[in-house]
mmCIF file of C-alpha atoms in Angstrom:
data_model
loop_
_atom_site.group_PDB
_atom_site.id
_atom_site.type_symbol
_atom_site.label_atom_id
_atom_site.label_comp_id
_atom_site.label_asym_id
_atom_site.label_seq_id
_atom_site.Cartn_x
_atom_site.Cartn_y
_atom_site.Cartn_z
ATOM 1 C CA MET A 1 55.881 -47.971 16.748
ATOM 2 C CA LYS A 2 52.914 -49.547 15.099
ATOM 3 C CA PHE A 3 51.128 -49.234 18.553
ATOM 4 C CA THR A 4 51.654 -45.470 18.888
ATOM 5 C CA TYR A 5 50.724 -45.066 15.211
ATOM 6 C CA ARG A 6 47.385 -46.504 15.619
ATOM 7 C CA THR A 7 46.583 -44.610 18.672
ATOM 8 C CA LEU A 8 47.460 -41.360 17.177
ATOM 9 C CA ALA A 9 45.189 -42.261 14.143
ATOM 10 C CA VAL A 10 42.286 -43.066 16.430
ATOM 11 C CA ALA A 11 42.708 -39.672 18.330
ATOM 12 C CA VAL A 12 42.739 -37.803 14.888
ATOM 13 C CA ALA A 13 39.879 -39.758 13.668
ATOM 14 C CA ALA A 14 37.771 -38.744 16.974
ATOM 15 C CA ALA A 15 38.985 -35.071 16.733
ATOM 16 C CA LEU A 16 37.652 -35.029 13.199
ATOM 17 C CA VAL A 17 34.275 -36.670 14.039
ATOM 18 C CA VAL A 18 33.648 -34.039 16.872
ATOM 19 C CA PRO A 19 33.519 -30.839 14.820
ATOM 20 C CA THR A 20 31.544 -32.700 11.929
ATOM 21 C CA GLN A 21 28.806 -33.449 14.752
ATOM 22 C CA ALA A 22 28.747 -29.708 15.988
ATOM 23 C CA THR A 23 28.404 -28.931 12.195
ATOM 24 C CA PHE A 24 25.226 -31.059 11.976
ATOM 25 C CA ALA A 25 23.861 -29.346 14.998
ATOM 26 C CA GLN A 26 24.352 -26.166 13.834
ATOM 27 C CA ASP A 27 22.619 -26.817 10.434
ATOM 28 C CA GLU A 28 19.579 -27.957 12.356
ATOM 29 C CA ASN A 29 19.439 -25.039 14.204
ATOM 30 C CA LEU A 30 19.417 -23.003 11.322
ATOM 31 C CA THR A 31 16.474 -24.695 9.336
ATOM 32 C CA GLU A 32 14.137 -22.172 10.398
ATOM 33 C CA GLU A 33 15.932 -19.346 8.682
ATOM 34 C CA VAL A 34 16.317 -21.233 5.427
ATOM 35 C CA VAL A 35 15.346 -18.913 2.635
ATOM 36 C CA VAL A 36 14.445 -19.731 -1.056
ATOM 37 C CA ILE A 37 15.080 -16.223 -2.619
ATOM 38 C CA GLY A 38 17.935 -14.906 -4.098
ATOM 39 C CA THR A 39 19.543 -18.298 -4.597
ATOM 40 C CA ARG A 40 19.411 -21.268 -6.826
ATOM 41 C CA THR A 41 20.807 -23.425 -4.113
ATOM 42 C CA GLU A 42 18.305 -25.319 -1.801
ATOM 43 C CA GLY A 43 18.449 -25.076 1.772
ATOM 44 C CA ARG A 44 20.649 -21.942 2.256
ATOM 45 C CA SER A 45 20.514 -19.880 5.069
ATOM 46 C CA ALA A 46 19.985 -15.915 5.182
ATOM 47 C CA LEU A 47 23.581 -15.545 6.565
ATOM 48 C CA ASP A 48 24.936 -17.760 3.723
ATOM 49 C CA SER A 49 23.238 -16.042 0.830
ATOM 50 C CA PRO A 50 25.543 -13.728 -1.140
ATOM 51 C CA ALA A 51 22.847 -11.081 -1.424
ATOM 52 C CA PRO A 52 20.990 -9.046 1.577
ATOM 53 C CA VAL A 53 18.013 -11.242 2.784
ATOM 54 C CA ASP A 54 15.987 -10.136 5.626
ATOM 55 C CA VAL A 55 13.725 -13.014 7.480
ATOM 56 C CA ILE A 56 10.974 -11.154 9.505
ATOM 57 C CA GLY A 57 9.081 -13.821 11.435
ATOM 58 C CA GLY A 58 5.702 -13.663 13.030
ATOM 59 C CA GLU A 59 6.932 -12.518 16.342
ATOM 60 C CA THR A 60 8.570 -9.519 14.808
ATOM 61 C CA MET A 61 5.280 -8.673 12.906
ATOM 62 C CA SER A 62 3.047 -9.041 15.921
ATOM 63 C CA ASN A 63 5.411 -6.640 17.904
ATOM 64 C CA GLN A 64 4.601 -3.742 15.546
ATOM 65 C CA GLY A 65 2.170 -1.023 16.428
ATOM 66 C CA ASP A 66 0.138 -1.423 12.894
ATOM 67 C CA THR A 67 -1.717 -4.060 11.318
ATOM 68 C CA ASP A 68 -1.357 -2.675 7.874
ATOM 69 C CA MET A 69 1.195 -4.821 6.163
ATOM 70 C CA SER A 70 2.550 -1.946 4.035
ATOM 71 C CA ASN A 71 3.302 -0.095 7.278
ATOM 72 C CA LEU A 72 4.672 -3.295 8.798
ATOM 73 C CA LEU A 73 7.359 -3.590 5.989
ATOM 74 C CA ARG A 74 8.385 0.271 6.044
ATOM 75 C CA ASN A 75 8.965 -0.356 9.924
ATOM 76 C CA VAL A 76 11.282 -3.362 9.661
ATOM 77 C CA VAL A 77 12.647 -3.580 6.203
ATOM 78 C CA PRO A 78 15.638 -0.850 5.270
ATOM 79 C CA SER A 79 15.153 1.003 2.084
ATOM 80 C CA TYR A 80 11.310 0.122 1.923
ATOM 81 C CA ASN A 81 9.155 3.284 1.816
ATOM 82 C CA VAL A 82 5.476 3.651 1.643
ATOM 83 C CA ASN A 83 3.391 6.628 2.717
ATOM 84 C CA ASP A 84 -0.275 7.799 3.375
ATOM 85 C CA GLN A 85 -1.061 9.419 0.114
ATOM 86 C CA PRO A 86 -3.432 12.722 0.537
ATOM 87 C CA ILE A 87 -4.787 14.045 -2.740
ATOM 88 C CA SER A 88 -3.064 11.716 -4.701
ATOM 89 C CA ASP A 89 -5.474 10.080 -7.317
ATOM 90 C CA ALA A 90 -5.647 6.367 -7.487
ATOM 91 C CA ALA A 91 -2.623 6.205 -5.025
ATOM 92 C CA THR A 92 -5.258 7.119 -2.390
ATOM 93 C CA LEU A 93 -6.787 3.651 -3.076
ATOM 94 C CA VAL A 94 -3.597 1.599 -3.500
ATOM 95 C CA ARG A 95 -0.698 2.908 -1.926
ATOM 96 C CA PRO A 96 2.562 2.603 -3.878
ATOM 97 C CA ALA A 97 5.531 1.182 -2.114
ATOM 98 C CA ASN A 98 9.240 1.712 -3.077
ATOM 99 C CA LEU A 99 12.197 -0.620 -2.419
ATOM 100 C CA ARG A 100 15.503 0.799 -2.621
ATOM 101 C CA GLY A 101 14.180 3.948 -4.380
ATOM 102 C CA LEU A 102 12.611 2.240 -7.271
ATOM 103 C CA ALA A 103 9.148 2.125 -8.837
ATOM 104 C CA PRO A 104 6.674 -0.575 -7.247
ATOM 105 C CA ASP A 105 6.501 -2.871 -10.253
ATOM 106 C CA HIS A 106 10.184 -3.213 -9.965
ATOM 107 C CA THR A 107 9.693 -5.303 -7.040
ATOM 108 C CA LEU A 108 8.540 -8.899 -7.440
ATOM 109 C CA MET A 109 6.067 -9.988 -4.903
ATOM 110 C CA LEU A 110 5.739 -13.669 -4.114
ATOM 111 C CA VAL A 111 3.216 -15.562 -2.020
ATOM 112 C CA ASN A 112 4.355 -19.198 -1.283
ATOM 113 C CA GLY A 113 6.987 -18.818 -3.611
ATOM 114 C CA LYS A 114 4.577 -17.925 -6.409
ATOM 115 C CA ARG A 115 4.038 -14.596 -8.374
ATOM 116 C CA ARG A 116 1.310 -12.356 -6.777
ATOM 117 C CA HIS A 117 -0.856 -10.455 -9.179
ATOM 118 C CA ARG A 118 -0.682 -6.707 -9.544
ATOM 119 C CA ALA A 119 -3.004 -4.074 -8.464
ATOM 120 C CA SER A 120 -5.321 -2.736 -10.863
ATOM 121 C CA VAL A 121 -4.212 0.826 -10.392
ATOM 122 C CA ILE A 122 -1.547 2.692 -12.529
ATOM 123 C CA THR A 123 -0.223 5.087 -10.007
ATOM 124 C CA TRP A 124 -0.508 8.994 -10.743
ATOM 125 C CA LEU A 125 0.591 11.516 -8.235
ATOM 126 C CA GLY A 126 2.599 8.983 -6.457
ATOM 127 C CA ASN A 127 5.780 10.732 -5.129
ATOM 128 C CA GLY A 128 7.118 10.818 -8.644
ATOM 129 C CA ILE A 129 9.230 7.681 -8.841
ATOM 130 C CA SER A 130 5.828 5.767 -8.837
ATOM 131 C CA ASN A 131 4.076 7.501 -11.413
ATOM 132 C CA GLY A 132 2.910 5.243 -14.244
ATOM 133 C CA SER A 133 3.796 2.192 -12.357
ATOM 134 C CA GLN A 134 1.444 -0.867 -11.404
ATOM 135 C CA GLY A 135 2.668 -2.869 -8.684
ATOM 136 C CA PRO A 136 1.064 -5.449 -6.196
ATOM 137 C CA ASP A 137 -0.517 -4.428 -2.977
ATOM 138 C CA ALA A 138 1.135 -5.682 -0.061
ATOM 139 C CA ALA A 139 -1.660 -4.268 2.291
ATOM 140 C CA ALA A 140 -4.087 -7.022 1.243
ATOM 141 C CA ILE A 141 -2.235 -9.602 3.433
ATOM 142 C CA PRO A 142 -2.995 -9.704 6.994
ATOM 143 C CA ALA A 143 -0.086 -10.145 9.409
ATOM 144 C CA LEU A 144 -1.819 -13.053 11.194
ATOM 145 C CA ALA A 145 -1.828 -14.978 7.953
ATOM 146 C CA LEU A 146 1.917 -15.099 7.505
ATOM 147 C CA LYS A 147 4.655 -17.286 8.852
ATOM 148 C CA ARG A 148 7.553 -15.253 7.905
ATOM 149 C CA ILE A 149 8.612 -12.789 5.022
ATOM 150 C CA GLU A 150 11.589 -13.150 3.150
ATOM 151 C CA VAL A 151 13.019 -9.867 1.624
ATOM 152 C CA LEU A 152 15.830 -9.659 -0.762
ATOM 153 C CA ARG A 153 16.973 -6.450 -1.012
ATOM 154 C CA ASP A 154 19.204 -6.513 -4.343
ATOM 155 C CA GLY A 155 18.326 -6.768 -7.990
ATOM 156 C CA ALA A 156 17.479 -10.363 -9.059
ATOM 157 C CA SER A 157 16.409 -9.882 -12.808
ATOM 158 C CA ALA A 158 18.852 -12.680 -13.873
ATOM 159 C CA GLN A 159 16.844 -15.247 -11.960
ATOM 160 C CA TYR A 160 13.271 -13.905 -11.639
ATOM 161 C CA GLY A 161 12.895 -11.311 -14.753
ATOM 162 C CA SER A 162 12.568 -7.614 -15.091
ATOM 163 C CA ASP A 163 9.990 -7.207 -12.213
ATOM 164 C CA ALA A 164 12.765 -7.991 -9.737
ATOM 165 C CA ILE A 165 15.039 -4.981 -10.741
ATOM 166 C CA ALA A 166 14.446 -3.530 -6.859
ATOM 167 C CA GLY A 167 14.419 -7.064 -5.217
ATOM 168 C CA VAL A 168 11.921 -9.753 -4.152
ATOM 169 C CA MET A 169 9.746 -10.166 -1.351
ATOM 170 C CA ASN A 170 8.284 -13.805 -0.511
ATOM 171 C CA PHE A 171 5.464 -13.922 1.978
ATOM 172 C CA VAL A 172 5.289 -17.400 3.383
ATOM 173 C CA LEU A 173 1.845 -18.114 4.717
ATOM 174 C CA ASN A 174 0.892 -19.809 8.045
ATOM 175 C CA ASP A 175 0.901 -23.558 7.699
ATOM 176 C CA ALA A 176 -0.137 -24.428 11.285
ATOM 177 C CA ARG A 177 -2.486 -27.315 11.467
ATOM 178 C CA GLU A 178 -3.608 -26.548 15.194
ATOM 179 C CA GLY A 179 -4.029 -23.629 17.510
ATOM 180 C CA GLY A 180 -4.966 -19.838 16.934
ATOM 181 C CA SER A 181 -5.067 -16.485 17.669
ATOM 182 C CA VAL A 182 -7.193 -13.462 17.935
ATOM 183 C CA GLU A 183 -6.071 -9.675 17.922
ATOM 184 C CA VAL A 184 -8.153 -6.523 18.612
ATOM 185 C CA ARG A 185 -6.275 -3.308 18.009
ATOM 186 C CA TYR A 186 -7.534 0.354 18.724
ATOM 187 C CA GLY A 187 -5.898 3.617 18.526
ATOM 188 C CA GLU A 188 -5.864 7.348 17.369
ATOM 189 C CA TYR A 189 -3.422 10.230 16.778
ATOM 190 C CA LYS A 190 -5.607 12.484 19.269
ATOM 191 C CA GLU A 191 -9.109 12.934 20.199
ATOM 192 C CA GLY A 192 -11.151 12.773 16.984
ATOM 193 C CA ASP A 193 -8.180 12.195 14.725
ATOM 194 C CA GLY A 194 -7.385 9.126 12.789
ATOM 195 C CA GLU A 195 -9.358 6.779 15.056
ATOM 196 C CA GLN A 196 -8.629 3.152 13.887
ATOM 197 C CA VAL A 197 -9.717 -0.156 14.977
ATOM 198 C CA THR A 198 -8.804 -3.735 13.780
ATOM 199 C CA ILE A 199 -9.868 -7.317 14.758
ATOM 200 C CA ALA A 200 -8.299 -10.278 13.263
ATOM 201 C CA GLY A 201 -8.240 -13.890 13.965
ATOM 202 C CA ASN A 202 -6.233 -16.932 12.826
ATOM 203 C CA ILE A 203 -6.897 -20.824 13.387
ATOM 204 C CA GLY A 204 -4.994 -23.839 12.168
ATOM 205 C CA LEU A 205 -7.153 -26.848 11.382
ATOM 206 C CA PRO A 206 -5.847 -30.483 10.542
ATOM 207 C CA LEU A 207 -6.671 -32.311 7.208
ATOM 208 C CA GLY A 208 -6.015 -35.934 7.620
ATOM 209 C CA ASP A 209 -2.892 -37.307 9.270
ATOM 210 C CA SER A 210 -0.535 -34.645 7.793
ATOM 211 C CA GLY A 211 -2.316 -31.990 6.125
ATOM 212 C CA PHE A 212 -3.384 -28.471 7.268
ATOM 213 C CA LEU A 213 -6.103 -25.877 6.582
ATOM 214 C CA ASN A 214 -5.036 -22.507 7.787
ATOM 215 C CA LEU A 215 -7.675 -19.524 7.901
ATOM 216 C CA THR A 216 -7.033 -15.817 8.655
ATOM 217 C CA ALA A 217 -9.728 -13.139 8.736
ATOM 218 C CA GLU A 218 -9.283 -9.348 9.488
ATOM 219 C CA TRP A 219 -11.915 -6.459 9.502
ATOM 220 C CA GLY A 220 -10.805 -2.820 10.236
ATOM 221 C CA GLU A 221 -11.870 0.679 9.805
ATOM 222 C CA SER A 222 -10.142 4.130 9.888
ATOM 223 C CA ASP A 223 -11.324 7.734 10.303
ATOM 224 C CA PRO A 224 -9.434 10.434 8.319
ATOM 225 C CA THR A 225 -6.840 12.536 9.726
ATOM 226 C CA SER A 226 -6.317 16.302 9.064
ATOM 227 C CA ARG A 227 -3.157 18.117 8.863
ATOM 228 C CA SER A 228 -4.673 21.065 7.053
ATOM 229 C CA GLU A 229 -4.406 24.756 7.293
ATOM 230 C CA GLN A 230 -6.651 27.226 5.034
ATOM 231 C CA ARG A 231 -5.412 27.832 1.557
ATOM 232 C CA ALA A 232 -4.492 31.413 1.211
ATOM 233 C CA ASP A 233 -6.861 31.975 -1.874
ATOM 234 C CA ALA A 234 -9.794 30.367 -0.010
ATOM 235 C CA GLN A 235 -9.134 32.703 2.820
ATOM 236 C CA GLY A 236 -9.198 35.588 0.208
ATOM 237 C CA LEU A 237 -12.573 34.618 -0.756
ATOM 238 C CA ILE A 238 -13.782 34.687 2.629
ATOM 239 C CA ASP A 239 -12.177 38.237 3.193
ATOM 240 C CA ASP A 240 -14.153 39.212 0.235
ATOM 241 C CA GLY A 241 -17.471 38.258 1.586
ATOM 242 C CA TYR A 242 -17.923 34.691 -0.508
ATOM 243 C CA GLN A 243 -20.329 32.388 1.194
ATOM 244 C CA GLY A 244 -20.053 28.722 1.423
ATOM 245 C CA VAL A 245 -16.054 28.400 1.552
ATOM 246 C CA PRO A 246 -15.242 25.360 3.397
ATOM 247 C CA VAL A 247 -12.787 25.859 6.363
ATOM 248 C CA PRO A 248 -10.338 24.260 5.505
ATOM 249 C CA ALA A 249 -10.905 24.366 1.829
ATOM 250 C CA MET A 250 -8.927 21.241 1.308
ATOM 251 C CA ILE A 251 -8.166 18.290 3.552
ATOM 252 C CA TRP A 252 -4.451 17.192 3.689
ATOM 253 C CA GLY A 253 -4.269 13.966 5.593
ATOM 254 C CA ARG A 254 -5.290 10.073 5.654
ATOM 255 C CA PRO A 255 -8.416 9.248 3.853
ATOM 256 C CA ILE A 256 -11.430 7.285 5.190
ATOM 257 C CA VAL A 257 -11.235 3.518 5.008
ATOM 258 C CA ASN A 258 -14.614 1.407 5.681
ATOM 259 C CA ASP A 259 -15.152 -2.231 5.949
ATOM 260 C CA ASP A 260 -11.798 -3.406 5.370
ATOM 261 C CA MET A 261 -12.190 -7.036 4.983
ATOM 262 C CA LYS A 262 -9.451 -9.346 4.427
ATOM 263 C CA LEU A 263 -9.956 -13.159 4.308
ATOM 264 C CA TRP A 264 -7.038 -15.613 3.444
ATOM 265 C CA ALA A 265 -6.858 -19.598 3.435
ATOM 266 C CA ASN A 266 -3.718 -21.691 3.113
ATOM 267 C CA PHE A 267 -4.299 -25.536 2.767
ATOM 268 C CA GLY A 268 -1.904 -28.685 1.834
ATOM 269 C CA PHE A 269 -1.934 -32.424 2.189
ATOM 270 C CA ASP A 270 -0.172 -35.536 0.993
ATOM 271 C CA LEU A 271 -1.798 -37.698 -1.607
ATOM 272 C CA SER A 272 1.092 -39.880 -1.632
ATOM 273 C CA ASP A 273 4.619 -40.283 -0.481
ATOM 274 C CA THR A 274 5.808 -38.045 -3.462
ATOM 275 C CA LEU A 275 2.577 -36.246 -4.460
ATOM 276 C CA GLU A 276 1.233 -32.863 -2.752
ATOM 277 C CA LEU A 277 -1.736 -31.106 -3.364
ATOM 278 C CA TYR A 278 -1.454 -27.541 -1.920
ATOM 279 C CA GLY A 279 -2.593 -23.959 -2.590
ATOM 280 C CA HIS A 280 -3.953 -20.701 -1.240
ATOM 281 C CA ALA A 281 -6.778 -18.157 -1.588
ATOM 282 C CA ASN A 282 -7.877 -14.790 -0.772
ATOM 283 C CA TYR A 283 -10.380 -12.058 -0.705
ATOM 284 C CA ASN A 284 -10.068 -8.553 0.163
ATOM 285 C CA SER A 285 -12.527 -5.735 -0.093
ATOM 286 C CA LYS A 286 -12.853 -2.057 1.336
ATOM 287 C CA GLU A 287 -14.290 1.350 0.826
ATOM 288 C CA VAL A 288 -11.780 4.324 0.334
ATOM 289 C CA ASP A 289 -12.734 8.104 0.402
ATOM 290 C CA GLY A 290 -10.268 10.990 0.491
ATOM 291 C CA GLY A 291 -10.086 14.810 -0.211
ATOM 292 C CA PHE A 292 -8.983 16.191 -3.384
ATOM 293 C CA PHE A 293 -7.902 19.803 -4.804
ATOM 294 C CA PHE A 294 -10.071 22.742 -3.853
ATOM 295 C CA ARG A 295 -11.583 24.331 -7.133
ATOM 296 C CA ASN A 296 -11.506 28.112 -6.736
ATOM 297 C CA PRO A 297 -14.279 29.723 -8.635
ATOM 298 C CA THR A 298 -12.333 33.005 -9.546
ATOM 299 C CA ASN A 299 -8.473 31.732 -10.455
ATOM 300 C CA ARG A 300 -8.809 28.184 -10.931
ATOM 301 C CA GLY A 301 -6.805 27.232 -14.121
ATOM 302 C CA ALA A 302 -9.047 27.526 -17.128
ATOM 303 C CA VAL A 303 -11.712 29.501 -15.400
ATOM 304 C CA TYR A 304 -9.992 32.763 -16.532
ATOM 305 C CA SER A 305 -9.781 33.822 -20.181
ATOM 306 C CA GLY A 306 -6.323 34.152 -21.938
ATOM 307 C CA ASP A 307 -5.773 37.631 -21.040
ATOM 308 C CA GLY A 308 -3.706 37.377 -17.871
ATOM 309 C CA GLY A 309 -6.841 36.924 -15.362
ATOM 310 C CA GLU A 310 -8.260 40.239 -15.949
ATOM 311 C CA THR A 311 -11.718 39.130 -17.110
ATOM 312 C CA LEU A 312 -13.938 36.088 -15.904
ATOM 313 C CA LEU A 313 -14.063 33.130 -18.450
ATOM 314 C CA ILE A 314 -17.614 32.944 -19.414
ATOM 315 C CA GLY A 315 -19.048 30.008 -21.195
ATOM 316 C CA ASP A 316 -21.097 30.612 -24.603
ATOM 317 C CA LEU A 317 -23.953 27.862 -24.627
ATOM 318 C CA THR A 318 -25.358 28.581 -27.924
ATOM 319 C CA PRO A 319 -24.469 25.809 -30.590
ATOM 320 C CA ASP A 320 -22.862 28.365 -33.117
ATOM 321 C CA GLY A 321 -21.361 30.529 -30.316
ATOM 322 C CA SER A 322 -23.587 33.524 -31.005
ATOM 323 C CA GLY A 323 -24.619 34.289 -27.545
ATOM 324 C CA ASN A 324 -22.675 37.434 -27.515
ATOM 325 C CA CYS A 325 -22.164 37.021 -23.628
ATOM 326 C CA PRO A 326 -20.437 40.208 -22.019
ATOM 327 C CA VAL A 327 -17.035 40.680 -20.877
ATOM 328 C CA VAL A 328 -16.788 40.621 -17.046
ATOM 329 C CA ALA A 329 -13.889 42.522 -15.617
ATOM 330 C CA MET A 330 -12.455 41.154 -12.059
ATOM 331 C CA ASP A 331 -11.263 43.396 -9.323
ATOM 332 C CA GLY A 332 -9.220 40.789 -7.378
ATOM 333 C CA ASN A 333 -11.916 38.231 -6.485
ATOM 334 C CA ILE A 334 -14.687 40.539 -7.205
ATOM 335 C CA PRO A 335 -16.384 40.530 -10.737
ATOM 336 C CA ASP A 336 -17.892 43.637 -12.050
ATOM 337 C CA ALA A 337 -21.336 43.793 -10.737
ATOM 338 C CA ALA A 338 -23.286 45.024 -13.732
ATOM 339 C CA ALA A 339 -21.647 42.704 -16.421
ATOM 340 C CA PHE A 340 -22.075 39.907 -14.234
ATOM 341 C CA ALA A 341 -25.701 40.597 -13.611
ATOM 342 C CA GLN A 342 -25.958 40.300 -17.416
ATOM 343 C CA VAL A 343 -24.548 36.849 -17.360
ATOM 344 C CA GLN A 344 -27.032 35.753 -14.694
ATOM 345 C CA ALA A 345 -29.788 37.170 -16.697
ATOM 346 C CA ASP A 346 -28.962 35.379 -19.966
ATOM 347 C CA PRO A 347 -29.714 31.614 -20.059
ATOM 348 C CA ASN A 348 -27.207 31.189 -22.851
ATOM 349 C CA CYS A 349 -24.215 32.315 -20.580
ATOM 350 C CA PHE A 350 -22.392 30.523 -17.951
ATOM 351 C CA SER A 351 -19.927 31.034 -15.268
ATOM 352 C CA PHE A 352 -18.869 29.029 -12.276
ATOM 353 C CA GLN A 353 -19.446 31.990 -10.245
ATOM 354 C CA GLU A 354 -23.127 31.181 -10.719
ATOM 355 C CA THR A 355 -22.960 27.918 -9.515
ATOM 356 C CA ILE A 356 -20.046 27.155 -7.048
ATOM 357 C CA THR A 357 -19.690 30.832 -5.577
ATOM 358 C CA GLY A 358 -17.916 29.276 -2.569
ATOM 359 C CA GLY A 359 -15.832 27.069 -4.715
ATOM 360 C CA PHE A 360 -15.692 23.249 -4.784
ATOM 361 C CA THR A 361 -13.852 20.490 -3.020
ATOM 362 C CA PRO A 362 -14.363 17.023 -4.771
ATOM 363 C CA ARG A 363 -14.010 13.797 -2.877
ATOM 364 C CA PHE A 364 -11.751 10.899 -4.552
ATOM 365 C CA GLY A 365 -12.472 7.432 -3.451
ATOM 366 C CA GLY A 366 -13.489 4.038 -4.628
ATOM 367 C CA ASP A 367 -14.528 0.512 -3.795
ATOM 368 C CA VAL A 368 -11.367 -2.018 -3.881
ATOM 369 C CA SER A 369 -11.484 -5.727 -4.271
ATOM 370 C CA ASP A 370 -8.714 -7.883 -4.654
ATOM 371 C CA MET A 371 -9.182 -11.822 -4.979
ATOM 372 C CA SER A 372 -6.916 -14.758 -6.135
ATOM 373 C CA PHE A 373 -6.851 -18.536 -5.824
#
């Protein structure tokens, strides 16, 4: 009986050892998917996390037909939305992104686990939910600079603060100490519409025995797109004989982006067995130029006087308002010829009809720069 008992004990012990070894092997296979967002427990995988966490690897990003980080995230992350912003004020310069339908500054952006600064743009005309918000600009990060992206699609204010109401995005930079890659992309929607070119490269360099320096550079340009139709009021001006009315009067499409340069560096090396020096830096600059709303010289708001649009608004340029400018009646888009001739002859009277007969379409753009260390 004793012999039998001992044999049974050895068999049970062996049976317990086998699954334990299998568990260790499974844990080793999951080390590449360990996440650090949405949990206070170290070494937790995306599958073990109680919150919805997406881990997007470099191969997934390289398989997308775009290099703009905002567009890449839109393609692979559920509930992440960003649009090209035609005629949208400063949203043309820095596009607002919405996670789970919330404002851009409700999503916390981390780079290597550190808070990323916000862009210096307060969004206006940014799809309503973005108005008045100031969020970070994911488009400043080139895809080749990343090892992976971790996206927490759930509120995490208790852990991170009020800027994590919508969720958290952690951009883990490439830390390879050897090798590299070069990428060239070109495309357009159709001939002469939205031509786009991007050239990017990444290289990993060793620092000492175990350190690394990883460098990424990307340059790109994109031409505008146009999905415009002629405005009815602008066509009315043309039909009434006005000269110089642009066709189309207002461009609806993607803006022009010139000299979009992105430079990123990530480094780290061990000073001792318990001390590590690490950091990252970036520089980004680009020129953006987009269209804006057409200004009609006859019926634009604040051009008419307050009588229901029956007369043309005339400016009295005298200091005391004593110019006694004539009242100019309007018949559709046509001002009364005799009264308007008096306005043109009087230097103290002014009308937009004198300077922008065919209307005016301003351009909205600026130089964007982004840097950090």
